[in-house]
C-alpha cells in the first residue's frame, strides 16, 4: 500500500502541485536621457498599476521577439536594438480572464528605444511615461522587478 501511495504521489500529485509558472516575455524599454538611462513604464489596462510591457509567448517569435512585439502593441515602441540575452526575470500573480489567479514568471529583455509612435494598438488604453530606473522601481509593485530596475 505504501508503495502504491508513493507511486501515486511521485507520478501524479507531486507534478500537478509543482507545475511550472506560466511564462511571459517582458520588455525593459530604455533610452539615453540627459541624466543617464531612462526606462519606460506603462499602466496596466485593468488596475492602472505601473508595469513594463509583457505578454504570453507568440508563435514564431523567441522571447526577445515576443517582448519587442508586446512593447509595440502596448506602448508604441520602435526599437533601435533588441538584446536576445535577458537581464533577469520576476514573478507575479496574474488574474486570468476567468478570474482565477495564476503565478507567472516573466523573463525581461532590454530594448533600446529609437522612438515612440503616437498611434499603436493599445493607444488610449494605457498611459506611458519615461523616468529614471530609481523612479520606476518606486512605482512598480513586484519586488523582483523593482530589484531589476534598481540594478539596470
Short mmCIF file of C-alpha atoms in Angstrom, two decimals:
data_model
loop_
_atom_site.label_atom_id
_atom_site.label_comp_id
_atom_site.label_asym_id
_atom_site.label_seq_id
_atom_site.Cartn_x
_atom_site.Cartn_y
_atom_site.Cartn_z
CA UNK A 1 0.00 0.00 0.00
CA UNK A 2 2.82 2.42 0.88
CA UNK A 3 4.49 1.75 -2.48
CA UNK A 4 1.24 2.45 -4.30
CA UNK A 5 0.75 5.73 -2.43
CA UNK A 6 4.34 6.76 -3.07
CA UNK A 7 3.96 5.94 -6.76
CA UNK A 8 0.73 7.93 -6.99
CA UNK A 9 2.35 10.87 -5.21
CA UNK A 10 5.52 10.97 -7.34
CA UNK A 11 3.75 10.14 -10.61
CA UNK A 12 0.57 12.20 -10.37
CA UNK A 13 0.07 14.53 -7.43
CA UNK A 14 3.56 15.97 -6.95
CA UNK A 15 3.91 17.05 -10.62
CA UNK A 16 0.49 18.69 -10.51
CA UNK A 17 1.33 20.63 -7.38
CA UNK A 18 4.75 21.63 -8.70
CA UNK A 19 3.67 22.62 -12.20
CA UNK A 20 5.79 25.46 -13.54
CA UNK A 21 4.63 29.03 -13.54
CA UNK A 22 3.05 30.37 -16.67
CA UNK A 23 5.69 32.22 -18.63
CA UNK A 24 5.71 35.62 -20.29
CA UNK A 25 8.27 37.78 -22.04
CA UNK A 26 8.69 41.34 -20.79
CA UNK A 27 10.34 44.40 -22.33
CA UNK A 28 12.57 46.70 -20.32
CA UNK A 29 12.43 49.63 -22.74
CA UNK A 30 15.13 52.24 -22.23
CA UNK A 31 16.81 55.25 -23.78
CA UNK A 32 19.72 57.53 -23.02
CA UNK A 33 18.43 60.64 -21.30
CA UNK A 34 20.14 63.86 -20.26
CA UNK A 35 20.81 62.44 -16.78
CA UNK A 36 21.55 58.85 -17.79
CA UNK A 37 19.35 55.88 -18.64
CA UNK A 38 15.59 56.31 -18.62
CA UNK A 39 13.10 53.45 -18.64
CA UNK A 40 9.56 53.35 -19.97
CA UNK A 41 6.69 52.32 -17.73
CA UNK A 42 3.11 51.85 -18.86
CA UNK A 43 -0.11 51.38 -16.93
CA UNK A 44 -1.98 48.10 -16.86
CA UNK A 45 -5.36 48.16 -18.56
CA UNK A 46 -7.30 46.73 -15.63
CA UNK A 47 -5.91 48.37 -12.49
CA UNK A 48 -3.80 51.26 -13.79
CA UNK A 49 -0.70 49.97 -11.95
CA UNK A 50 2.70 50.87 -13.39
CA UNK A 51 4.25 47.92 -15.24
CA UNK A 52 6.56 47.11 -18.13
CA UNK A 53 5.17 45.70 -21.41
CA UNK A 54 4.82 41.93 -21.35
CA UNK A 55 2.82 39.10 -22.82
CA UNK A 56 2.35 35.41 -23.50
CA UNK A 57 4.63 33.60 -25.98
CA UNK A 58 3.89 34.32 -29.64
CA UNK A 59 4.20 31.53 -32.21
CA UNK A 60 7.20 32.04 -34.45
CA UNK A 61 8.94 34.51 -32.10
CA UNK A 62 11.57 33.90 -29.46
CA UNK A 63 11.40 35.54 -26.03
CA UNK A 64 13.09 38.76 -27.16
CA UNK A 65 10.90 38.93 -30.27
CA UNK A 66 7.77 38.47 -28.16
CA UNK A 67 8.95 41.23 -25.79
CA UNK A 68 9.52 43.58 -28.74
CA UNK A 69 6.07 42.82 -30.16
CA UNK A 70 4.42 43.46 -26.79
CA UNK A 71 6.37 46.74 -26.44
CA UNK A 72 4.96 47.82 -29.81
CA UNK A 73 1.36 46.79 -29.08
CA UNK A 74 1.24 48.16 -25.52
CA UNK A 75 3.46 51.25 -25.78
CA UNK A 76 4.18 52.07 -29.43
CA UNK A 77 7.89 51.25 -29.09
CA UNK A 78 10.02 51.28 -32.23
CA UNK A 79 13.27 49.62 -31.13
CA UNK A 80 16.77 50.72 -32.01
CA UNK A 81 18.14 47.43 -30.64
CA UNK A 82 16.66 44.33 -29.01
CA UNK A 83 19.02 42.23 -26.89
CA UNK A 84 18.44 38.48 -27.10
CA UNK A 85 20.03 37.94 -23.67
CA UNK A 86 17.58 38.62 -20.82
CA UNK A 87 18.56 40.87 -17.93
CA UNK A 88 16.63 38.76 -15.45
CA UNK A 89 13.17 37.62 -14.51
CA UNK A 90 10.48 38.34 -11.99
CA UNK A 91 7.40 36.63 -10.62
CA UNK A 92 3.91 37.98 -10.11
CA UNK A 93 0.32 36.81 -9.79
CA UNK A 94 -1.88 37.49 -12.83
CA UNK A 95 -5.63 37.48 -12.64
CA UNK A 96 -6.79 35.40 -15.60
CA UNK A 97 -9.86 36.14 -17.72
CA UNK A 98 -11.77 33.51 -15.74
CA UNK A 99 -10.99 35.43 -12.54
CA UNK A 100 -8.56 32.87 -11.13
CA UNK A 101 -5.07 33.92 -10.01
CA UNK A 102 -2.09 32.34 -11.76
CA UNK A 103 1.61 32.55 -10.90
CA UNK A 104 3.63 33.97 -13.79
CA UNK A 105 7.37 34.08 -14.44
CA UNK A 106 8.29 36.99 -16.73
CA UNK A 107 11.67 36.94 -18.48
CA UNK A 108 12.87 40.51 -19.06
CA UNK A 109 14.65 41.60 -22.26
CA UNK A 110 16.28 45.02 -22.63
CA UNK A 111 15.07 47.01 -25.64
CA UNK A 112 16.80 50.24 -26.57
CA UNK A 113 14.11 52.55 -27.93
CA UNK A 114 14.60 54.52 -31.14
CA UNK A 115 11.29 56.35 -30.76
CA UNK A 116 7.68 56.00 -29.63
CA UNK A 117 4.88 56.06 -32.19
CA UNK A 118 1.82 58.14 -31.43
CA UNK A 119 -0.54 55.58 -32.93
CA UNK A 120 -0.28 51.96 -31.73
CA UNK A 121 -2.71 49.10 -31.00
CA UNK A 122 -3.38 49.85 -27.31
CA UNK A 123 -3.30 53.66 -27.58
CA UNK A 124 -5.98 55.11 -25.32
CA UNK A 125 -5.93 52.05 -23.06
CA UNK A 126 -2.67 52.82 -21.27
CA UNK A 127 -0.51 55.71 -20.11
CA UNK A 128 3.23 55.67 -20.73
CA UNK A 129 5.99 57.59 -19.01
CA UNK A 130 9.78 57.89 -19.19
CA UNK A 131 11.62 58.03 -15.85
CA UNK A 132 14.84 57.04 -14.14
CA UNK A 133 15.19 53.39 -13.15
CA UNK A 134 15.10 54.51 -9.49
CA UNK A 135 11.79 56.35 -10.02
CA UNK A 136 10.39 53.34 -11.88
CA UNK A 137 11.43 50.98 -9.08
CA UNK A 138 9.47 53.10 -6.61
CA UNK A 139 6.31 52.76 -8.72
CA UNK A 140 6.16 49.04 -9.53
CA UNK A 141 4.58 46.53 -7.16
CA UNK A 142 6.71 43.46 -7.87
CA UNK A 143 9.82 43.25 -5.62
CA UNK A 144 11.90 41.31 -8.17
CA UNK A 145 11.07 43.81 -10.92
CA UNK A 146 11.96 46.61 -8.50
CA UNK A 147 15.38 44.99 -7.95
CA UNK A 148 15.92 44.60 -11.71
CA UNK A 149 15.14 48.27 -12.28
CA UNK A 150 17.47 49.39 -9.48
CA UNK A 151 20.27 47.30 -10.96
CA UNK A 152 19.75 48.47 -14.52
#
